[in-house]
């Protein structure tokens, strides 16, 4: 069993190193999120196979910043840094909001959920299906972050103010065959 | 008298020695070397017998010879438990015999020795009789000679029992003739050696034939579209047919993880690991279970062969721990298995394996060699295919990129319109694989001109098609002399929702009337237009609100009117210009752009554009261009 993943708070994490990353600044306009996402993801090289999944995950993070961070306030902006290669995708999204307040609660919730799953206790797990706070609306399933944590296998890190998130995804390199020497 | 029979025997023994030396030269093996001891025993006993003339010497040496024959047999089959009783029985008997000779405890009949000898021969006969090609490797020589050995031994014992050792006929004819049994076996070795040589030649040619067969099938498969699964299947079925296996499989290394996936099977190749009882009920379920279960490197003999890079041959699965799941009386039963790794220039691609599934039917060394030849050819083939498919895939990507770039280049204006008091310059520097920028310059009449710049989000042919659509709409409606805001509104309506997937673009449209010296500008979320007011020696940014094209069907665009005077500059550009990166990851920036324009503001339009172009090139230096760079510059005369 791999160790349980969780959201980290660490401003000095290497995922926040913006050197060599592209940068864009977007207004908090929910209607344009697909466009913003496309602008970011168009930099991904064609070698990345599941580009739709990547696009979807980037879109979630941008959406989150626009909606939960800036509360769709058109006066507020989000900053996006990104870089891609055929083996990695990195993204930093910063909003002008108050920061992710429920981070610890979310981690605790996620831990509980994983425990239930490992014990195959599906009865109790039913209580941990979605993470809902009093700020959530009917469009929030509370599930996007679970998927994000799974997808961004290089980590999901918040800054100390919790209004910026840095994520990384590493793609395995395709190969045919193994060197005999490495192998023994 | 006896001495003369000695010479006779010695003569035969010398012949045996000669034959032995010859056999040893072509086949230096342990079983053959045992005959050296046998000959030594014979020579020793004949010399001793001629000196002491005691029948005991012959019978005791006979015990030794038979024991050596047993040893010879055991050098093929391995030791058996029953041998201990044989040995114990003989030692006890001979001990008792010697004790009795000296102390005369009981009066033993002289034929007693012969009877025990016959018992030994019977034991040897049974042991020889148990040999079959399925339980003994290289059993051929035993199978060929065993009847003769037993007959000769039995006959000799019988004759000596009847006539006694001292009999003249025995001494002169029977014993020397009897020695030829050893000569017979040695000559069998020599004969086998030569026939094996011939067989190797015929094996090689049959190997070649099956390879040709395989190549022919393979060629047929290639004429259609390349299908790796199909080719793997051809390899496995050819291998199974050619070595007479009951089933076979090919597992290939996963492209990303350290595990093996079953890619082709022929016949029922049972899993080499534990299988749930419910699965075992149906052959089709077992097949599916095997096909769907990846094998970790190092697990089962399939994984082991990949880990070590060495072939594994298990002749009889019941004698090998690793085959514990396949020796029961059920659907998983395997009697014999060969596993050969697929290796090309030091890289392991996967593994080829065949099994026999009928009791008492085993593969032999020759089958292993056969399969190895197959594996070699298969590995090279598969490796070439992989390379070919990779090139194909890459070409597909590149084709898309190239087509898009071609469309883009065709859409760009070949020459710039000429209009009095206005000079125009523009450049487009496409980045490989992006092709999102597009610009156009349209002359409405002798006084009016339109400048259009556009940055389509996304890339490849789909982005290029959006460009084509925009251009078509633009060309169709500008003739109607509508103002820029209306044109943008129509373009947006045309693009939004017209294609199943979303497409987005930012664009700016500027018209200029030289007679009125009036410009009208409308923007769909593109970078604001730069205007250099020469009289004020400063830049202003002109913008109008509006969403990018493709976001909302109902978006209405705004426009702004303003005056342009002599030596004013208008610059439309895409973000690829100001986001150009240097080796340290710094962006070129808007400041740098306005800086260089201001520096060269007095030059003609084309020269200013050239300055910008060369400065961008110097700034980016050796870094890879990641976005299209497009810029239009208009200078008022």
GROMACS .gro file of N, CA and C in nm, chain B residues 535-629:
model
  285
  719UNK      N    1   0.383   6.364  -3.181
  719UNK     CA    2   0.381   6.501  -3.130
  719UNK      C    3   0.406   6.504  -2.979
  720UNK      N    4   0.359   6.399  -2.909
  720UNK     CA    5   0.376   6.397  -2.763
  720UNK      C    6   0.495   6.311  -2.722
  721UNK      N    7   0.554   6.244  -2.821
  721UNK     CA    8   0.667   6.154  -2.797
  721UNK      C    9   0.635   6.051  -2.687
  722UNK      N   10   0.514   5.993  -2.696
  722UNK     CA   11   0.482   5.890  -2.596
  722UNK      C   12   0.386   5.786  -2.654
  723UNK      N   13   0.381   5.674  -2.583
  723UNK     CA   14   0.291   5.566  -2.626
  723UNK      C   15   0.159   5.577  -2.552
  724UNK      N   16   0.052   5.542  -2.623
  724UNK     CA   17  -0.073   5.517  -2.550
  724UNK      C   18  -0.121   5.377  -2.588
  725UNK      N   19  -0.190   5.313  -2.494
  725UNK     CA   20  -0.248   5.182  -2.525
  725UNK      C   21  -0.396   5.199  -2.547
  726UNK      N   22  -0.443   5.146  -2.657
  726UNK     CA   23  -0.584   5.160  -2.690
  726UNK      C   24  -0.652   5.025  -2.673
  727UNK      N   25  -0.761   5.024  -2.601
  727UNK     CA   26  -0.830   4.898  -2.577
  727UNK      C   27  -0.981   4.921  -2.575
  728UNK      N   28  -1.056   4.815  -2.601
  728UNK     CA   29  -1.202   4.820  -2.581
  728UNK      C   30  -1.242   4.693  -2.508
  729UNK      N   31  -1.347   4.696  -2.426
  729UNK     CA   32  -1.385   4.576  -2.352
  729UNK      C   33  -1.447   4.470  -2.443
  730UNK      N   34  -1.437   4.346  -2.402
  730UNK     CA   35  -1.499   4.238  -2.481
  730UNK      C   36  -1.431   4.104  -2.453
  731UNK      N   37  -1.511   4.000  -2.461
  731UNK     CA   38  -1.459   3.865  -2.436
  731UNK      C   39  -1.384   3.814  -2.558
  732UNK      N   40  -1.299   3.715  -2.539
  732UNK     CA   41  -1.237   3.652  -2.657
  732UNK      C   42  -1.344   3.591  -2.748
  733UNK      N   43  -1.312   3.575  -2.872
  733UNK     CA   44  -1.401   3.509  -2.967
  733UNK      C   45  -1.422   3.365  -2.921
  734UNK      N   46  -1.548   3.320  -2.920
  734UNK     CA   47  -1.574   3.179  -2.891
  734UNK      C   48  -1.622   3.153  -2.750
  735UNK      N   49  -1.628   3.255  -2.664
  735UNK     CA   50  -1.671   3.231  -2.526
  735UNK      C   51  -1.823   3.238  -2.517
  736UNK      N   52  -1.878   3.349  -2.566
  736UNK     CA   53  -2.023   3.364  -2.560
  736UNK      C   54  -2.079   3.411  -2.693
  737UNK      N   55  -2.185   3.347  -2.733
  737UNK     CA   56  -2.247   3.372  -2.861
  737UNK      C   57  -2.297   3.517  -2.873
  738UNK      N   58  -2.339   3.574  -2.762
  738UNK     CA   59  -2.411   3.701  -2.766
  738UNK      C   60  -2.323   3.822  -2.738
  739UNK      N   61  -2.194   3.801  -2.726
  739UNK     CA   62  -2.106   3.913  -2.692
  739UNK      C   63  -2.118   4.027  -2.794
  740UNK      N   64  -2.132   4.149  -2.742
  740UNK     CA   65  -2.131   4.267  -2.830
  740UNK      C   66  -1.998   4.338  -2.809
  741UNK      N   67  -1.934   4.378  -2.917
  741UNK     CA   68  -1.804   4.443  -2.903
  741UNK      C   69  -1.815   4.593  -2.918
  742UNK      N   70  -1.725   4.662  -2.852
  742UNK     CA   71  -1.726   4.809  -2.857
  742UNK      C   72  -1.617   4.856  -2.952
  743UNK      N   73  -1.613   4.985  -2.981
  743UNK     CA   74  -1.506   5.039  -3.063
  743UNK      C   75  -1.470   5.181  -3.021
  744UNK      N   76  -1.348   5.221  -3.059
  744UNK     CA   77  -1.305   5.358  -3.025
  744UNK      C   78  -1.255   5.427  -3.150
  745UNK      N   79  -1.287   5.555  -3.160
  745UNK     CA   80  -1.240   5.638  -3.271
  745UNK      C   81  -1.133   5.731  -3.220
  746UNK      N   82  -1.029   5.751  -3.299
  746UNK     CA   83  -0.928   5.850  -3.259
  746UNK      C   84  -0.851   5.897  -3.381
  747UNK      N   85  -0.787   6.012  -3.363
  747UNK     CA   86  -0.715   6.075  -3.474
  747UNK      C   87  -0.571   6.024  -3.478
  748UNK      N   88  -0.515   6.012  -3.598
  748UNK     CA   89  -0.373   5.981  -3.612
  748UNK      C   90  -0.309   6.093  -3.694
  749UNK      N   91  -0.188   6.134  -3.653
  749UNK     CA   92  -0.120   6.242  -3.724
  749UNK      C   93   0.008   6.194  -3.788
  750UNK      N   94   0.071   6.282  -3.862
  750UNK     CA   95   0.193   6.246  -3.934
  750UNK      C   96   0.298   6.190  -3.838
  751UNK      N   97   0.367   6.084  -3.883
  751UNK     CA   98   0.472   6.017  -3.806
  751UNK      C   99   0.423   5.943  -3.681
  752UNK      N  100   0.293   5.935  -3.666
  752UNK     CA  101   0.241   5.848  -3.560
  752UNK      C  102   0.263   5.702  -3.602
  753UNK      N  103   0.280   5.616  -3.500
  753UNK     CA  104   0.297   5.473  -3.529
  753UNK      C  105   0.185   5.395  -3.462
  754UNK      N  106   0.136   5.292  -3.534
  754UNK     CA  107   0.037   5.201  -3.475
  754UNK      C  108   0.097   5.061  -3.476
  755UNK      N  109   0.094   4.995  -3.361
  755UNK     CA  110   0.154   4.861  -3.353
  755UNK      C  111   0.053   4.762  -3.299
  756UNK      N  112   0.027   4.660  -3.379
  756UNK     CA  113  -0.056   4.546  -3.335
  756UNK      C  114   0.039   4.427  -3.323
  757UNK      N  115   0.027   4.352  -3.213
  757UNK     CA  116   0.123   4.242  -3.194
  757UNK      C  117   0.058   4.131  -3.112
  758UNK      N  118   0.119   4.016  -3.112
  758UNK     CA  119   0.065   3.904  -3.032
  758UNK      C  120   0.155   3.882  -2.909
  759UNK      N  121   0.105   3.805  -2.814
  759UNK     CA  122   0.179   3.789  -2.688
  759UNK      C  123   0.312   3.716  -2.707
  760UNK      N  124   0.324   3.642  -2.820
  760UNK     CA  125   0.452   3.576  -2.848
  760UNK      C  126   0.569   3.674  -2.854
  761UNK      N  127   0.539   3.802  -2.886
  761UNK     CA  128   0.646   3.904  -2.894
  761UNK      C  129   0.696   3.939  -2.753
  762UNK      N  130   0.605   3.982  -2.668
  762UNK     CA  131   0.651   4.032  -2.538
  762UNK      C  132   0.679   3.919  -2.439
  763UNK      N  133   0.634   3.796  -2.473
  763UNK     CA  134   0.663   3.683  -2.383
  763UNK      C  135   0.782   3.602  -2.431
  764UNK      N  136   0.852   3.650  -2.531
  764UNK     CA  137   0.975   3.582  -2.575
  764UNK      C  138   1.069   3.569  -2.457
  765UNK      N  139   1.125   3.448  -2.440
  765UNK     CA  140   1.209   3.425  -2.322
  765UNK      C  141   1.357   3.419  -2.358
  766UNK      N  142   1.439   3.469  -2.267
  766UNK     CA  143   1.583   3.452  -2.285
  766UNK      C  144   1.629   3.326  -2.212
  767UNK      N  145   1.759   3.299  -2.217
  767UNK     CA  146   1.807   3.173  -2.158
  767UNK      C  147   1.781   3.165  -2.007
  768UNK      N  148   1.766   3.280  -1.941
  768UNK     CA  149   1.741   3.278  -1.796
  768UNK      C  150   1.593   3.275  -1.761
  769UNK      N  151   1.508   3.268  -1.863
  769UNK     CA  152   1.365   3.261  -1.836
  769UNK      C  153   1.301   3.398  -1.819
  770UNK      N  154   1.373   3.506  -1.850
  770UNK     CA  155   1.314   3.640  -1.842
  770UNK      C  156   1.235   3.669  -1.969
  771UNK      N  157   1.123   3.741  -1.953
  771UNK     CA  158   1.042   3.775  -2.069
  771UNK      C  159   1.088   3.908  -2.129
  772UNK      N  160   1.069   3.917  -2.262
  772UNK     CA  161   1.114   4.036  -2.333
  772UNK      C  162   1.043   4.162  -2.282
  773UNK      N  163   0.915   4.153  -2.257
  773UNK     CA  164   0.832   4.257  -2.194
  773UNK      C  165   0.792   4.370  -2.289
  774UNK      N  166   0.683   4.435  -2.249
  774UNK     CA  167   0.627   4.546  -2.324
  774UNK      C  168   0.723   4.665  -2.323
  775UNK      N  169   0.790   4.685  -2.208
  775UNK     CA  170   0.884   4.798  -2.196
  775UNK      C  171   0.993   4.789  -2.302
  776UNK      N  172   1.049   4.669  -2.319
  776UNK     CA  173   1.154   4.653  -2.419
  776UNK      C  174   1.102   4.686  -2.557
  777UNK      N  175   0.977   4.646  -2.584
  777UNK     CA  176   0.919   4.669  -2.716
  777UNK      C  177   0.900   4.819  -2.741
  778UNK      N  178   0.839   4.885  -2.645
  778UNK     CA  179   0.818   5.029  -2.664
  778UNK      C  180   0.954   5.099  -2.670
  779UNK      N  181   1.048   5.050  -2.593
  779UNK     CA  182   1.183   5.110  -2.591
  779UNK      C  183   1.246   5.111  -2.729
  780UNK      N  184   1.246   4.996  -2.792
  780UNK     CA  185   1.317   4.988  -2.921
  780UNK      C  186   1.242   5.065  -3.030
  781UNK      N  187   1.109   5.069  -3.018
  781UNK     CA  188   1.033   5.143  -3.120
  781UNK      C  189   1.064   5.292  -3.107
  782UNK      N  190   1.065   5.336  -2.982
  782UNK     CA  191   1.091   5.478  -2.959
  782UNK      C  192   1.231   5.516  -3.010
  783UNK      N  193   1.325   5.426  -2.986
  783UNK     CA  194   1.463   5.449  -3.028
  783UNK      C  195   1.474   5.470  -3.179
  784UNK      N  196   1.390   5.393  -3.253
  784UNK     CA  197   1.401   5.397  -3.400
  784UNK      C  198   1.280   5.461  -3.466
  785UNK      N  199   1.209   5.543  -3.393
  785UNK     CA  200   1.081   5.595  -3.441
  785UNK      C  201   1.092   5.672  -3.573
  786UNK      N  202   1.210   5.724  -3.602
  786UNK     CA  203   1.223   5.806  -3.722
  786UNK      C  204   1.254   5.725  -3.848
  787UNK      N  205   1.281   5.597  -3.830
  787UNK     CA  206   1.309   5.511  -3.946
  787UNK      C  207   1.179   5.477  -4.018
  788UNK      N  208   1.189   5.436  -4.146
  788UNK     CA  209   1.068   5.389  -4.217
  788UNK      C  210   1.012   5.264  -4.148
  789UNK      N  211   0.881   5.238  -4.171
  789UNK     CA  212   0.812   5.128  -4.103
  789UNK      C  213   0.887   4.996  -4.113
  790UNK      N  214   0.927   4.961  -4.234
  790UNK     CA  215   0.992   4.831  -4.254
  790UNK      C  216   1.120   4.819  -4.172
  791UNK      N  217   1.195   4.927  -4.163
  791UNK     CA  218   1.320   4.921  -4.090
  791UNK      C  219   1.297   4.908  -3.940
  792UNK      N  220   1.193   4.977  -3.889
  792UNK     CA  221   1.161   4.961  -3.746
  792UNK      C  222   1.126   4.815  -3.718
  793UNK      N  223   1.041   4.760  -3.807
  793UNK     CA  224   1.001   4.619  -3.789
  793UNK      C  225   1.124   4.527  -3.790
  794UNK      N  226   1.218   4.556  -3.881
  794UNK     CA  227   1.339   4.474  -3.889
  794UNK      C  228   1.421   4.484  -3.760
  795UNK      N  229   1.427   4.607  -3.704
  795UNK     CA  230   1.501   4.626  -3.578
  795UNK      C  231   1.439   4.540  -3.467
  796UNK      N  232   1.305   4.545  -3.460
  796UNK     CA  233   1.237   4.466  -3.355
  796UNK      C  234   1.268   4.318  -3.374
  797UNK      N  235   1.259   4.275  -3.499
  797UNK     CA  236   1.281   4.134  -3.532
  797UNK      C  237   1.421   4.088  -3.489
  798UNK      N  238   1.522   4.170  -3.524
  798UNK     CA  239   1.658   4.125  -3.492
  798UNK      C  240   1.686   4.135  -3.341
  799UNK      N  241   1.621   4.233  -3.274
  799UNK     CA  242   1.643   4.239  -3.129
  799UNK      C  243   1.580   4.118  -3.059
  800UNK      N  244   1.463   4.077  -3.107
  800UNK     CA  245   1.397   3.959  -3.050
  800UNK      C  246   1.485   3.835  -3.067
  801UNK      N  247   1.546   3.827  -3.184
  801UNK     CA  248   1.630   3.711  -3.213
  801UNK      C  249   1.751   3.708  -3.120
  802UNK      N  250   1.810   3.826  -3.100
  802UNK     CA  251   1.926   3.834  -3.012
  802UNK      C  252   1.887   3.803  -2.867
  803UNK      N  253   1.766   3.850  -2.828
  803UNK     CA  254   1.721   3.828  -2.691
  803UNK      C  255   1.697   3.679  -2.664
  804UNK      N  256   1.628   3.614  -2.757
  804UNK     CA  257   1.597   3.472  -2.738
  804UNK      C  258   1.723   3.387  -2.748
  805UNK      N  259   1.821   3.436  -2.824
  805UNK     CA  260   1.947   3.365  -2.843
  805UNK      C  261   1.922   3.221  -2.885
  806UNK      N  262   1.967   3.126  -2.803
  806UNK     CA  263   1.954   2.986  -2.846
  806UNK      C  264   1.832   2.917  -2.788
  807UNK      N  265   1.748   2.990  -2.715
  807UNK     CA  266   1.632   2.923  -2.656
  807UNK      C  267   1.533   2.886  -2.765
  808UNK      N  268   1.455   2.782  -2.735
  808UNK     CA  269   1.358   2.734  -2.832
  808UNK      C  270   1.240   2.830  -2.835
  809UNK      N  271   1.199   2.868  -2.954
  809UNK     CA  272   1.085   2.958  -2.966
  809UNK      C  273   0.958   2.880  -2.929
  810UNK      N  274   0.880   2.933  -2.834
  810UNK     CA  275   0.767   2.855  -2.786
  810UNK      C  276   0.634   2.907  -2.834
  811UNK      N  277   0.632   3.025  -2.897
  811UNK     CA  278   0.505   3.077  -2.945
  811UNK      C  279   0.528   3.158  -3.073
  812UNK      N  280   0.425   3.166  -3.154
  812UNK     CA  281   0.435   3.249  -3.274
  812UNK      C  282   0.460   3.394  -3.235
  813UNK      N  283   0.538   3.464  -3.318
  813UNK     CA  284   0.558   3.607  -3.297
  813UNK      C  285   0.504   3.681  -3.419
   0.00000   0.00000   0.00000
